[in-house]
Amino acid sequence: GGLAIVAAFYAPLLALLAVDSSVGQRFWGDRLHAFGLIGGGLVIAGLGVYDDLRGAGARLKFAVQFASAALMYAVGFRIDVVAIPFGPVVHLGPLGPLLTLFWIVGVINALNLTDGLDGLAGGVAFVAATVTFVQAALHGDPLMLLFMGALAGAVLGFLVYNFNPASIFMGDTGSMFLGFVLAVSAIQTNQKSSACVALAVPIVLLGVPICDTLLAIGRRAARGAPLFSADRDHIHHRLLALGLSQREAVLAIYGVAVLLGLAALELGRVSGLAAACFLGAIAATFVVLLRRLGYLRLGKLGRTLVRRRRNLAMRQAVRAAAERLRAAADPSEVFGCLLDPCQALGARCLSLELDDPGRPARWSTGFTGCAFRARFPIFGERGGGGTLELGWDRGRRTLDRDTEIAVEQLCGEVRGALVRLERSDSVVGFRARRQASGGHADDVRMAGRR
């Protein structure tokens, strides 16, 4: 699905290279921006393909994303000044490149996190592309008209098959590519704005994914969970919890995205007191809606602090186990390294089973009286290589997401130890799968479709 979006976006743009027309001449007239955006988009699309097929870690993702963002700054897509109501224009100087890079990388990952329900990320991207198209028309920017027209058409064709019930999905290839093109186009379009709140326009336009991302980072930091772990607390999850169906939740977010798009168009036309009042009204409306969804509640602070202490203790236990696993000399020692983190996770039972064709190996302890058990594939959701099973007493009926995250991290450390032992020939005949799936998201896919 993501590849279809990329191909449909590039096809009409590249066709202009072979057409002798006024449109093609405009394309060639701004070739630095045009080919810079095309090249950066291909890099991000390549990262998405690798992530969908093999699984990319956070370090690789950020390295490629920041490199692409730096390329965009080099070819002229820049945030060099910031202007606010009732204040002078602030020239950012050396902070300009940093703000540009963080804006592009932030929007890429915001769109990626939004891809949690059928048609959600695509619909939000379509609204943003349409509004940016209108902004480009108002500012007389033919290059951005071309890019946004191509992007909106590509997404609209994709949504025919992606709206609930979906028969195709965009994956990280599509979501990161959409975020990249929208982030860069928003910079270029609003550079030509005369409004004193030009930087606020793209922020309002992409308000849904940006707000969802900031909330995700905030709640994970508050409860001591990894910032890039999956959870079930995104805006679309809260709408589902209120009783909305998947279609109703997606349409509700579409409605908010359209209203924000209209607000962004109006915001680009006003300044001074009117702009300040407008921004204040948007912020107040967002606060009311977020409280209605259960966010921003101070009454939950006590429970959040309790979860934070528990999460930090679990993560500390996993880190301590990781140190011991690096020195483990055989699988039996690997099992021994898991006893302490097992207790930190509140589990009473522990089992490690390795898939060795012809001679399977299994270690276990404490399984008498464990009423609730959960099995985790050591080598990710693709399976193979072995499993880690934990059990809890009768007081446990479900497994909360924080515990899941800690066990998944522990499985990652076990995986690293087993691969190290295999490479050093300490484990004869044990053949581990090395293509771990990771958990990036996906924050979106795993949490949204579990």
Coordinates of C-alpha atoms in Angstrom, one line a residue:
G1 CA 0.0 0.0 0.0
G2 CA 2.7 2.4 0.9
L3 CA 4.5 1.7 -2.4
A4 CA 1.3 2.4 -4.3
I5 CA 1.1 5.9 -2.7
V6 CA 4.7 6.6 -3.5
A7 CA 4.4 5.5 -7.1
A8 CA 1.1 7.4 -7.6
F9 CA 2.7 10.5 -6.2
Y10 CA 5.8 10.4 -8.4
A11 CA 4.3 9.3 -11.7
P12 CA 2.7 12.6 -12.7
L13 CA 5.6 14.6 -11.4
L14 CA 8.2 12.6 -13.4
A15 CA 6.0 12.7 -16.5
L16 CA 6.5 16.5 -16.5
L17 CA 10.1 16.0 -17.2
A18 CA 9.2 14.7 -20.7
V19 CA 6.5 17.2 -21.5
D20 CA 7.2 20.6 -23.1
S21 CA 4.6 22.7 -21.3
S22 CA 4.3 25.8 -19.1
V23 CA 3.7 23.5 -16.1
G24 CA 6.9 21.5 -17.0
Q25 CA 8.8 24.8 -17.3
R26 CA 7.7 25.8 -13.8
F27 CA 8.9 22.5 -12.6
W28 CA 12.3 23.0 -14.1
G29 CA 12.4 26.6 -13.0
D30 CA 12.6 25.5 -9.4
R31 CA 14.5 22.3 -9.9
L32 CA 16.6 22.6 -6.7
H33 CA 13.5 22.4 -4.5
A34 CA 11.8 19.9 -6.8
F35 CA 14.6 17.4 -7.1
G36 CA 15.5 17.9 -3.4
L37 CA 12.0 16.9 -2.3
I38 CA 11.8 14.1 -4.8
G39 CA 15.2 12.7 -3.6
G40 CA 14.4 13.1 0.1
G41 CA 11.1 11.4 -0.4
L42 CA 12.7 8.4 -2.0
V43 CA 15.1 8.1 0.9
I44 CA 12.3 8.1 3.4
A45 CA 10.3 5.6 1.2
G46 CA 13.3 3.3 1.1
L47 CA 13.6 3.4 4.9
G48 CA 9.9 2.6 5.1
V49 CA 10.2 -0.4 2.8
Y50 CA 13.2 -1.7 4.9
D51 CA 11.2 -1.2 8.1
D52 CA 8.1 -3.0 6.8
L53 CA 10.1 -6.0 5.5
R54 CA 12.9 -6.4 8.0
G55 CA 12.2 -4.0 11.0
A56 CA 14.3 -0.9 11.6
G57 CA 15.3 0.2 15.1
A58 CA 14.8 3.7 16.5
R59 CA 18.5 4.6 15.9
L60 CA 18.4 3.7 12.2
K61 CA 15.1 5.4 11.7
F62 CA 16.2 8.6 13.3
A63 CA 19.5 8.6 11.5
V64 CA 17.9 8.4 8.1
Q65 CA 15.1 10.8 9.0
F66 CA 17.5 13.5 10.3
A67 CA 19.7 13.0 7.3
S68 CA 16.8 13.5 4.9
A69 CA 15.7 16.6 6.9
A70 CA 19.2 18.0 6.7
L71 CA 19.1 17.5 2.9
M72 CA 15.9 19.5 2.8
Y73 CA 17.5 22.3 4.8
A74 CA 20.4 22.3 2.4
V75 CA 18.2 22.7 -0.7
G76 CA 16.2 25.6 0.8
F77 CA 13.3 24.2 2.8
R78 CA 14.1 26.2 6.0
I79 CA 12.5 27.7 9.1
D80 CA 14.7 30.7 9.7
V81 CA 12.4 33.1 11.4
V82 CA 9.5 32.9 13.9
A83 CA 6.9 35.6 14.3
I84 CA 4.2 35.8 17.0
P85 CA 1.3 38.1 17.6
F86 CA 2.3 41.4 19.3
G87 CA 6.0 40.7 18.9
P88 CA 8.8 41.3 16.5
V89 CA 10.0 38.8 14.0
V90 CA 12.7 36.6 15.7
H91 CA 15.6 35.5 13.5
L92 CA 16.5 32.0 14.7
G93 CA 20.1 32.0 13.5
P94 CA 21.8 28.7 14.4
L95 CA 18.6 27.5 15.9
G96 CA 16.9 27.6 12.5
P97 CA 18.5 24.3 11.2
L98 CA 17.6 22.5 14.5
L99 CA 14.0 23.7 14.4
T100 CA 13.7 22.7 10.7
L101 CA 15.1 19.2 11.4
F102 CA 12.9 18.6 14.4
W103 CA 9.8 19.8 12.5
I104 CA 10.4 17.4 9.6
V105 CA 11.3 14.4 11.8
G106 CA 8.5 15.2 14.2
V107 CA 5.8 15.3 11.5
I108 CA 7.1 12.1 9.9
N109 CA 6.7 10.2 13.2
A110 CA 3.4 11.9 14.0
L111 CA 1.8 10.6 10.8
N112 CA 3.3 7.2 11.6
L113 CA 1.7 7.1 15.1
T114 CA -1.6 8.2 13.6
D115 CA -1.8 5.1 11.4
G116 CA -3.8 3.1 14.0
L117 CA -7.2 2.5 12.3
D118 CA -8.3 1.8 8.8
G119 CA -8.2 5.0 6.7
L120 CA -7.1 7.2 9.6
A121 CA -3.6 8.4 8.6
G122 CA -4.6 8.5 4.9
G123 CA -7.7 10.7 5.6
V124 CA -5.8 13.1 7.8
A125 CA -3.1 13.4 5.2
F126 CA -5.6 14.0 2.4
V127 CA -7.2 16.9 4.4
A128 CA -3.7 18.4 5.1
A129 CA -2.6 18.0 1.4
T130 CA -5.9 19.6 0.2
V131 CA -5.5 22.6 2.6
T132 CA -1.8 23.0 1.7
F133 CA -2.9 22.9 -2.0
V134 CA -5.3 25.8 -1.4
Q135 CA -2.6 27.7 0.5
A136 CA -0.1 27.2 -2.4
A137 CA -2.8 28.6 -4.8
L138 CA -3.3 31.7 -2.6
H139 CA 0.4 32.3 -2.4
G140 CA 1.1 31.7 -6.0
D141 CA 3.4 28.7 -5.6
P142 CA 3.1 26.4 -8.6
L143 CA 5.6 23.9 -7.4
M144 CA 3.7 23.2 -4.2
L145 CA 0.5 23.1 -6.2
L146 CA 2.0 20.2 -8.3
F147 CA 3.3 18.3 -5.3
M148 CA 0.1 18.7 -3.2
G149 CA -2.2 17.8 -6.2
A150 CA -0.2 14.7 -6.8
L151 CA -0.2 13.8 -3.1
A152 CA -3.9 14.3 -2.6
G153 CA -4.7 12.2 -5.7
A154 CA -2.4 9.4 -4.6
V155 CA -3.9 9.3 -1.1
L156 CA -7.5 9.5 -2.4
G157 CA -7.0 6.6 -4.6
F158 CA -5.5 4.6 -1.7
L159 CA -8.4 5.4 0.6
V160 CA -10.8 3.6 -1.7
Y161 CA -9.2 0.4 -0.5
N162 CA -8.0 1.5 2.9
F163 CA -11.2 2.7 4.5
N164 CA -12.8 0.3 6.9
P165 CA -13.0 -2.6 6.2
A166 CA -9.5 -2.2 4.6
S167 CA -8.1 -4.5 2.0
I168 CA -4.7 -2.8 1.9
F169 CA -2.5 -1.0 4.4
M170 CA 0.1 1.7 3.9
G171 CA 2.6 0.4 6.5
D172 CA 5.6 2.6 7.5
T173 CA 6.4 3.1 3.9
G174 CA 3.3 5.1 3.3
S175 CA 2.9 6.8 6.7
M176 CA 6.5 8.1 6.9
F177 CA 6.4 9.2 3.3
L178 CA 3.2 11.2 3.8
G179 CA 4.6 12.8 6.9
F180 CA 7.8 13.8 5.1
V181 CA 6.1 15.4 2.1
L182 CA 3.5 17.2 4.2
A183 CA 6.2 18.6 6.6
V184 CA 8.4 19.9 3.8
S185 CA 5.5 21.3 1.8
A186 CA 4.1 23.1 4.9
I187 CA 7.5 24.8 5.4
Q188 CA 7.7 25.9 1.7
T189 CA 4.0 27.1 1.5
N190 CA 4.1 29.1 4.7
Q191 CA 7.4 30.8 3.9
K192 CA 5.5 33.0 1.5
S193 CA 2.8 33.8 4.1
S194 CA 2.6 37.4 5.2
A195 CA 0.8 36.5 8.4
C196 CA 2.7 37.0 11.6
V197 CA 1.8 33.5 12.8
A198 CA 3.0 31.7 9.7
L199 CA 4.7 28.9 11.7
A200 CA 1.4 28.4 13.6
V201 CA -0.5 27.6 10.4
P202 CA 1.1 24.2 9.7
I203 CA 1.0 23.3 13.4
V204 CA -2.8 23.9 13.4
L205 CA -3.2 22.2 10.1
L206 CA -1.5 19.0 11.4
G207 CA -3.0 19.5 14.9
V208 CA -4.4 16.0 15.2
P209 CA -1.2 13.9 14.7
I210 CA 0.9 16.5 16.5
C211 CA -1.3 16.5 19.5
D212 CA -1.6 12.7 19.6
T213 CA 2.2 12.5 19.5
L214 CA 2.8 15.0 22.2
L215 CA 0.2 13.2 24.4
A216 CA 1.9 9.9 23.8
I217 CA 5.3 11.2 24.7
G218 CA 4.0 13.0 27.8
R219 CA 2.1 10.0 29.2
R220 CA 5.0 7.6 28.6
A221 CA 7.5 9.9 30.2
A222 CA 5.1 10.5 33.1
R223 CA 4.7 6.8 33.8
G224 CA 8.3 5.8 33.2
A225 CA 7.6 3.8 30.0
P226 CA 9.9 3.8 26.9
L227 CA 9.0 6.7 24.7
F228 CA 8.7 4.5 21.6
S229 CA 6.7 1.7 23.1
A230 CA 3.2 0.9 21.9
D231 CA 0.2 1.5 24.0
R232 CA -3.6 1.7 23.7
D233 CA -4.1 5.3 24.8
H234 CA -4.1 7.2 21.5
I235 CA -6.9 9.5 20.6
H236 CA -8.5 6.9 18.4
H237 CA -8.4 4.4 21.2
R238 CA -10.2 6.8 23.6
L239 CA -12.9 7.3 20.9
L240 CA -13.4 3.5 20.6
A241 CA -13.6 3.3 24.4
L242 CA -16.5 5.8 24.3
G243 CA -18.4 3.3 22.3
L244 CA -17.7 4.5 18.7
S245 CA -17.2 2.0 16.0
Q246 CA -14.0 2.1 13.9
R247 CA -15.7 4.0 11.1
E248 CA -17.3 6.5 13.5
A249 CA -14.0 7.1 15.3
V250 CA -12.2 7.7 12.0
L251 CA -15.0 10.0 10.7
A252 CA -14.9 12.0 13.9
I253 CA -11.2 12.6 13.5
Y254 CA -11.7 13.5 9.9
G255 CA -14.2 16.2 11.0
V256 CA -11.7 17.6 13.5
A257 CA -9.0 17.6 10.8
V258 CA -11.3 19.5 8.4
L259 CA -12.1 22.1 11.0
L260 CA -8.5 22.5 11.8
G261 CA -7.7 22.8 8.1
L262 CA -10.3 25.6 7.7
A263 CA -8.9 27.3 10.8
A264 CA -5.3 27.1 9.4
L265 CA -6.6 28.8 6.2
E266 CA -8.2 31.6 8.2
L267 CA -5.2 31.9 10.5
G268 CA -3.0 32.5 7.4
R269 CA -5.0 35.7 6.6
V270 CA -5.1 37.4 10.0
S271 CA -2.5 38.9 12.4
G272 CA -2.1 40.8 15.6
L273 CA -5.0 40.6 18.1
A274 CA -7.2 38.6 15.7
A275 CA -4.5 36.0 15.4
A276 CA -4.0 35.8 19.1
C277 CA -7.7 35.4 19.8
F278 CA -8.0 32.8 17.1
L279 CA -5.1 30.7 18.5
G280 CA -6.5 31.1 22.0
A281 CA -9.9 29.8 20.8
I282 CA -8.3 26.8 19.1
A283 CA -6.3 25.9 22.2
A284 CA -9.3 26.2 24.5
T285 CA -11.3 24.0 22.3
F286 CA -8.6 21.4 22.2
V287 CA -8.3 21.4 26.0
V288 CA -12.1 20.8 26.3
L289 CA -12.1 18.0 23.8
L290 CA -9.0 16.3 25.4
R291 CA -10.6 16.4 28.9
R292 CA -13.7 14.9 27.4
L293 CA -11.6 12.0 26.2
G294 CA -10.0 11.6 29.6
Y295 CA -6.7 13.4 29.1
L296 CA -5.3 16.2 31.3
R297 CA -7.0 14.9 34.5
L298 CA -5.0 15.8 37.6
G299 CA -7.0 13.3 39.6
K300 CA -5.1 10.5 37.8
L301 CA -1.7 11.9 39.0
G302 CA -1.4 9.6 42.0
R303 CA -2.0 6.4 39.9
T304 CA 0.4 7.7 37.3
L305 CA 3.2 8.1 39.9
V306 CA 2.5 4.6 41.2
R307 CA 2.8 3.2 37.7
R308 CA 6.0 5.2 37.1
R309 CA 7.7 3.7 40.2
R310 CA 6.7 0.2 39.1
N311 CA 7.8 0.7 35.5
L312 CA 11.2 2.2 36.6
A313 CA 11.7 -0.9 38.8
M314 CA 10.8 -3.3 36.0
R315 CA 13.1 -1.5 33.5
Q316 CA 15.9 -1.5 36.1
A317 CA 15.5 -5.2 36.5
V318 CA 15.6 -5.8 32.8
R319 CA 18.8 -3.6 32.5
A320 CA 20.4 -5.6 35.3
A321 CA 19.5 -8.9 33.5
A322 CA 20.9 -7.5 30.3
E323 CA 24.3 -7.0 32.0
R324 CA 24.3 -10.6 33.2
L325 CA 23.1 -12.0 29.9
R326 CA 26.1 -10.5 28.1
A327 CA 28.3 -12.8 30.2
A328 CA 26.1 -16.0 29.9
A329 CA 28.1 -18.9 28.6
D330 CA 25.3 -21.3 27.6
P331 CA 21.5 -21.3 27.5
S332 CA 21.1 -22.7 31.0
E333 CA 22.9 -19.6 32.3
V334 CA 20.6 -17.5 30.1
F335 CA 17.7 -19.0 32.0
G336 CA 19.3 -18.3 35.3
C337 CA 19.7 -14.6 34.4
L338 CA 15.9 -14.4 34.0
L339 CA 14.9 -15.3 37.6
D340 CA 15.4 -11.9 39.1
P341 CA 13.6 -9.9 36.4
C342 CA 10.8 -12.5 36.6
Q343 CA 10.3 -11.6 40.3
A344 CA 10.4 -7.9 39.5
L345 CA 7.6 -8.4 36.9
G346 CA 5.5 -10.0 39.7
A347 CA 5.6 -13.4 38.0
R348 CA 5.8 -16.7 40.0
C349 CA 6.5 -19.0 37.1
L350 CA 9.1 -18.9 34.4
S351 CA 9.9 -21.1 31.4
L352 CA 12.4 -20.8 28.6
E353 CA 12.0 -23.0 25.5
L354 CA 14.4 -23.1 22.6
D355 CA 13.6 -24.5 19.1
D356 CA 16.4 -26.8 18.3
P357 CA 15.2 -29.3 15.6
G358 CA 15.8 -32.8 16.8
R359 CA 16.7 -31.7 20.3
P360 CA 14.4 -29.1 21.8
A361 CA 15.6 -27.5 25.1
R362 CA 13.4 -26.3 27.9
W363 CA 14.0 -24.9 31.4
S364 CA 11.2 -24.0 33.8
T365 CA 10.5 -23.3 37.5
G366 CA 7.6 -22.6 39.8
F367 CA 4.6 -23.6 37.5
T368 CA 2.6 -25.1 40.3
G369 CA -0.4 -22.9 41.1
C370 CA 0.1 -20.4 38.3
A371 CA -3.5 -19.5 37.1
F372 CA -2.5 -17.0 34.4
R373 CA 0.2 -17.5 31.9
A374 CA 1.5 -15.6 28.9
R375 CA 3.9 -16.8 26.2
F376 CA 6.2 -14.4 24.2
P377 CA 8.2 -15.3 21.1
I378 CA 11.8 -14.5 21.7
F379 CA 12.4 -13.6 18.1
G380 CA 9.4 -11.3 17.6
E381 CA 6.0 -11.8 16.2
R382 CA 7.3 -13.8 13.3
G383 CA 7.9 -16.6 15.7
G384 CA 10.6 -19.3 15.6
G385 CA 13.7 -19.7 17.7
G386 CA 12.0 -20.1 21.1
T387 CA 9.5 -18.7 23.6
L388 CA 9.6 -17.2 27.0
E389 CA 6.6 -18.1 29.2
L390 CA 5.7 -16.4 32.5
G391 CA 2.9 -17.2 34.9
W392 CA 1.1 -15.2 37.7
D393 CA -1.0 -16.3 40.7
R394 CA -4.8 -16.2 40.8
G395 CA -4.9 -12.4 41.4
R396 CA -4.0 -11.8 37.8
R397 CA -6.5 -12.1 35.0
T398 CA -5.0 -9.9 32.2
L399 CA -1.5 -8.6 31.3
D400 CA -1.2 -4.8 31.3
R401 CA 0.7 -3.1 28.6
D402 CA 3.5 -1.9 30.9
T403 CA 4.3 -5.5 31.8
E404 CA 4.1 -6.5 28.2
I405 CA 6.7 -3.9 27.2
A406 CA 9.1 -5.0 30.0
V407 CA 8.8 -8.7 28.9
E408 CA 9.3 -7.7 25.2
Q409 CA 12.4 -5.8 26.2
L410 CA 13.6 -8.9 28.2
C411 CA 13.0 -11.1 25.1
G412 CA 15.1 -8.7 23.1
E413 CA 18.0 -9.1 25.6
V414 CA 17.6 -12.9 25.5
R415 CA 17.6 -12.8 21.7
G416 CA 20.8 -10.9 21.7
A417 CA 22.4 -13.4 24.1
L418 CA 21.3 -16.4 22.1
V419 CA 22.5 -15.0 18.8
R420 CA 25.9 -14.2 20.5
L421 CA 26.1 -17.8 21.7
E422 CA 25.2 -19.2 18.3
R423 CA 27.9 -17.1 16.6
S424 CA 30.5 -18.2 19.1
D425 CA 29.5 -21.9 18.5
S426 CA 28.7 -22.3 22.2
V427 CA 25.3 -23.8 21.3
V428 CA 25.7 -26.7 18.9
G429 CA 22.8 -27.2 16.5
F430 CA 20.8 -24.2 17.7
R431 CA 19.6 -22.2 14.8
A432 CA 18.0 -18.9 15.7
R433 CA 16.1 -16.6 13.5
R434 CA 17.9 -13.3 13.2
Q435 CA 15.1 -11.3 11.6
A436 CA 13.4 -10.0 14.7
S437 CA 10.3 -8.0 14.0
G438 CA 10.9 -5.2 16.5
G439 CA 7.9 -3.3 18.1
H440 CA 7.9 0.0 16.4
A441 CA 4.4 0.0 15.6
D442 CA 4.5 -0.1 15.4
D443 CA 3.1 2.0 17.9
V444 CA 0.3 2.2 15.5
R445 CA -0.4 -1.1 14.0
M446 CA 0.1 -3.3 17.1
A447 CA -1.7 -1.0 19.5
G448 CA -4.5 -0.2 17.1
R449 CA -5.3 -3.6 15.8
R450 CA -4.4 -5.9 18.7

